[in-house]
Amino acid sequence: MSRLLILSFLSSLLLLSGCGQKKQTIEYENLDSWFSVPLLDKFFSQSALGSFLASPDGQNFKMPPKVKEENARVFFYRPHNTWGEQEWQAPKLYIDGEALFSLKSGGYTWVEIPPGERHIVGRRPMAFIQLIEIFELDLDLQAGQDYYIRYSEDDKLNMSKLLQSGDLYIDKESIQVIPARVGQYDINGTRYYTPGLYLGKKDDFDAYEDTLN
């Protein structure tokens, strides 16, 4: 009987710990805001706490639903490492000059965006000033495709035996653009920490939300 009680208690703890995890959500973000001031946006934006103060506490990677099938999706993830675990502030991601979310050690999130050429930049903050550019990338996103961008300062993924003919693979500075068939497995070691962002038309996002209600 005592063994059954112990097993029951442990099962309850597991259930409670799972209930406390953040579940995936996606939010709308306007890349073409009339309020945008390019020079200010480039260097000033709200900073986010790093993993030292607030580590990712959501679910392990789970493929999210899409708002529109013809859009591209870009998953951003950052494996655990000593450098990242000691950060008080996490680097900030920009797409086409718009500040989006932080890049936390041990975490992942994503954007869904219409296809086309996109300019992607990472900046390291000092308080509210995004002063130091840590990577820059121009990526031509194709309709309906998924992309995986891996950010790590000191632990790049060895792709020498994983690449196949025709793979899209980019290795520069502290990031790697990983083929989707590799990225969807490598990302499993990270956890969700902030909502994915829909960067398409507001009407399409509203129609998607209506289907959920």
XYZ file of C-alpha atoms in Angstrom:
213
model
C 0.000 0.000 0.000
C 2.801 2.414 0.866
C 4.391 1.826 -2.543
C 1.101 2.696 -4.252
C 0.863 5.892 -2.227
C 4.402 6.895 -3.201
C 3.735 6.203 -6.886
C 0.505 8.181 -6.714
C 2.309 11.113 -5.069
C 5.066 11.129 -7.707
C 2.506 10.997 -10.521
C 0.696 13.984 -9.039
C 3.937 15.959 -8.914
C 4.611 15.211 -12.577
C 1.131 16.337 -13.565
C 1.434 19.535 -11.567
C 4.827 20.355 -13.074
C 3.449 19.869 -16.588
C 0.452 22.104 -15.883
C 2.758 24.968 -14.937
C 4.534 25.069 -18.300
C 3.766 27.814 -20.776
C 1.823 26.591 -23.770
C 2.492 27.847 -27.286
C 0.634 30.896 -28.540
C 1.093 33.186 -31.525
C 0.518 36.935 -31.598
C 0.197 39.536 -34.342
C 3.033 41.992 -34.935
C 2.995 44.778 -37.531
C 6.270 45.045 -39.458
C 5.073 48.199 -41.214
C 4.066 50.310 -38.228
C 3.567 53.987 -39.096
C 4.953 54.809 -35.631
C 8.323 53.256 -36.449
C 11.394 55.514 -36.296
C 14.181 53.496 -38.003
C 17.199 55.042 -36.277
C 15.599 54.836 -32.828
C 14.266 51.321 -33.458
C 17.739 50.185 -34.451
C 19.344 51.028 -31.130
C 16.555 51.443 -28.562
C 14.006 48.809 -27.547
C 12.739 47.096 -24.447
C 15.304 44.648 -23.090
C 14.459 41.147 -21.911
C 15.804 39.244 -18.933
C 18.390 36.618 -19.748
C 18.285 32.981 -18.686
C 20.253 33.706 -15.515
C 17.240 35.619 -14.159
C 14.371 33.976 -16.079
C 15.142 30.754 -17.901
C 12.731 29.322 -20.526
C 9.954 27.477 -18.700
C 7.554 26.425 -21.448
C 6.891 23.192 -23.266
C 9.557 21.324 -25.158
C 9.396 21.914 -28.897
C 6.083 21.167 -30.549
C 5.276 22.057 -34.152
C 2.776 24.970 -34.014
C -0.182 25.349 -36.406
C 0.116 27.857 -39.259
C -2.103 30.851 -39.851
C -1.686 30.577 -43.665
C -0.078 27.601 -45.414
C 1.583 29.766 -48.088
C 3.602 31.696 -45.496
C 7.136 30.820 -44.458
C 8.032 30.013 -40.857
C 11.360 30.736 -39.217
C 12.173 28.987 -35.950
C 14.816 30.642 -33.782
C 16.456 28.523 -31.117
C 19.426 28.707 -28.825
C 20.916 25.585 -27.205
C 21.954 25.662 -23.556
C 25.499 26.852 -22.964
C 27.495 28.329 -20.101
C 27.683 31.780 -21.701
C 23.939 31.964 -22.223
C 23.026 30.686 -18.767
C 24.971 33.554 -17.182
C 23.280 36.359 -19.143
C 21.270 38.978 -17.276
C 19.954 40.371 -20.555
C 19.306 38.354 -23.702
C 20.156 39.527 -27.252
C 17.340 41.048 -29.293
C 16.189 39.821 -32.707
C 15.263 42.248 -35.514
C 13.568 41.476 -38.829
C 13.492 44.203 -41.479
C 14.474 46.734 -38.809
C 11.667 45.840 -36.390
C 12.648 44.719 -32.864
C 10.813 41.468 -32.083
C 11.860 39.175 -29.223
C 14.892 38.123 -27.223
C 17.007 35.027 -27.868
C 17.242 33.160 -24.558
C 19.644 30.343 -23.854
C 17.798 27.020 -23.861
C 14.748 28.491 -25.594
C 12.926 28.640 -28.921
C 10.229 30.684 -30.601
C 9.250 31.484 -34.193
C 7.824 33.916 -36.714
C 5.340 33.233 -39.503
C 5.856 35.653 -42.359
C 4.952 36.148 -46.036
C 7.695 34.875 -48.378
C 10.350 37.224 -49.684
C 13.773 38.668 -48.912
C 14.174 39.398 -45.195
C 16.941 41.158 -43.300
C 17.616 39.485 -39.949
C 19.855 40.998 -37.265
C 20.765 40.146 -33.680
C 21.916 42.821 -31.216
C 23.285 42.522 -27.714
C 21.834 45.040 -25.239
C 23.342 47.355 -22.680
C 20.292 48.356 -20.619
C 17.818 49.691 -23.237
C 20.437 50.343 -25.909
C 20.859 47.526 -28.461
C 24.435 48.502 -29.139
C 26.436 45.497 -30.358
C 25.489 43.690 -33.557
C 26.196 39.976 -33.085
C 24.927 38.669 -36.415
C 23.389 39.831 -39.673
C 21.694 37.714 -42.321
C 19.732 38.206 -45.535
C 17.431 35.266 -46.182
C 15.145 34.707 -49.180
C 12.146 32.934 -47.638
C 10.183 30.628 -49.920
C 6.422 30.093 -49.706
C 5.340 27.256 -47.447
C 8.861 26.470 -46.204
C 10.176 26.132 -42.644
C 13.587 27.489 -41.658
C 15.617 26.824 -38.511
C 18.101 29.409 -37.265
C 20.428 28.172 -34.520
C 22.188 30.790 -32.402
C 25.190 29.805 -30.286
C 28.332 31.749 -29.424
C 30.600 28.788 -28.698
C 28.944 25.496 -29.661
C 28.137 25.275 -33.357
C 26.477 22.156 -34.734
C 28.877 19.976 -36.739
C 27.119 19.612 -40.090
C 29.920 17.885 -42.012
C 28.145 14.499 -42.100
C 24.578 15.818 -42.106
C 24.423 17.912 -45.265
C 22.854 16.603 -48.453
C 22.901 17.913 -52.005
C 20.589 20.896 -52.388
C 20.431 21.725 -48.652
C 20.178 25.349 -47.605
C 22.945 25.781 -45.043
C 24.455 29.059 -43.877
C 27.202 29.298 -41.271
C 28.302 32.785 -40.231
C 29.259 34.595 -37.059
C 27.262 33.030 -34.201
C 24.367 31.610 -36.221
C 23.652 28.673 -38.505
C 20.715 28.247 -40.862
C 20.074 24.513 -40.514
C 18.228 22.297 -43.037
C 14.712 21.683 -41.771
C 15.113 17.912 -41.450
C 18.049 18.506 -39.049
C 16.669 21.549 -37.274
C 13.382 19.891 -36.280
C 15.373 17.370 -34.226
C 18.105 19.659 -32.902
C 15.522 22.143 -31.613
C 14.023 19.466 -29.324
C 16.559 20.273 -26.614
C 15.040 23.740 -26.119
C 11.860 25.058 -24.503
C 9.218 27.587 -25.509
C 9.502 30.938 -23.673
C 7.703 33.707 -25.583
C 4.836 33.800 -28.124
C 5.523 33.212 -31.777
C 4.792 36.228 -33.973
C 2.597 36.491 -37.058
C 4.085 39.108 -39.377
C 1.503 38.963 -42.166
C -1.783 40.791 -42.734
C -3.918 41.600 -39.686
C -7.101 40.442 -41.489
C -5.615 36.981 -42.037
C -4.637 36.735 -38.381
C -8.101 37.838 -37.226
C -9.701 35.192 -39.474
C -7.380 32.568 -37.984
C -8.313 33.564 -34.438
C -12.010 33.333 -35.348
C -11.503 29.667 -36.240
C -10.187 29.026 -32.719
C -13.259 30.485 -31.000
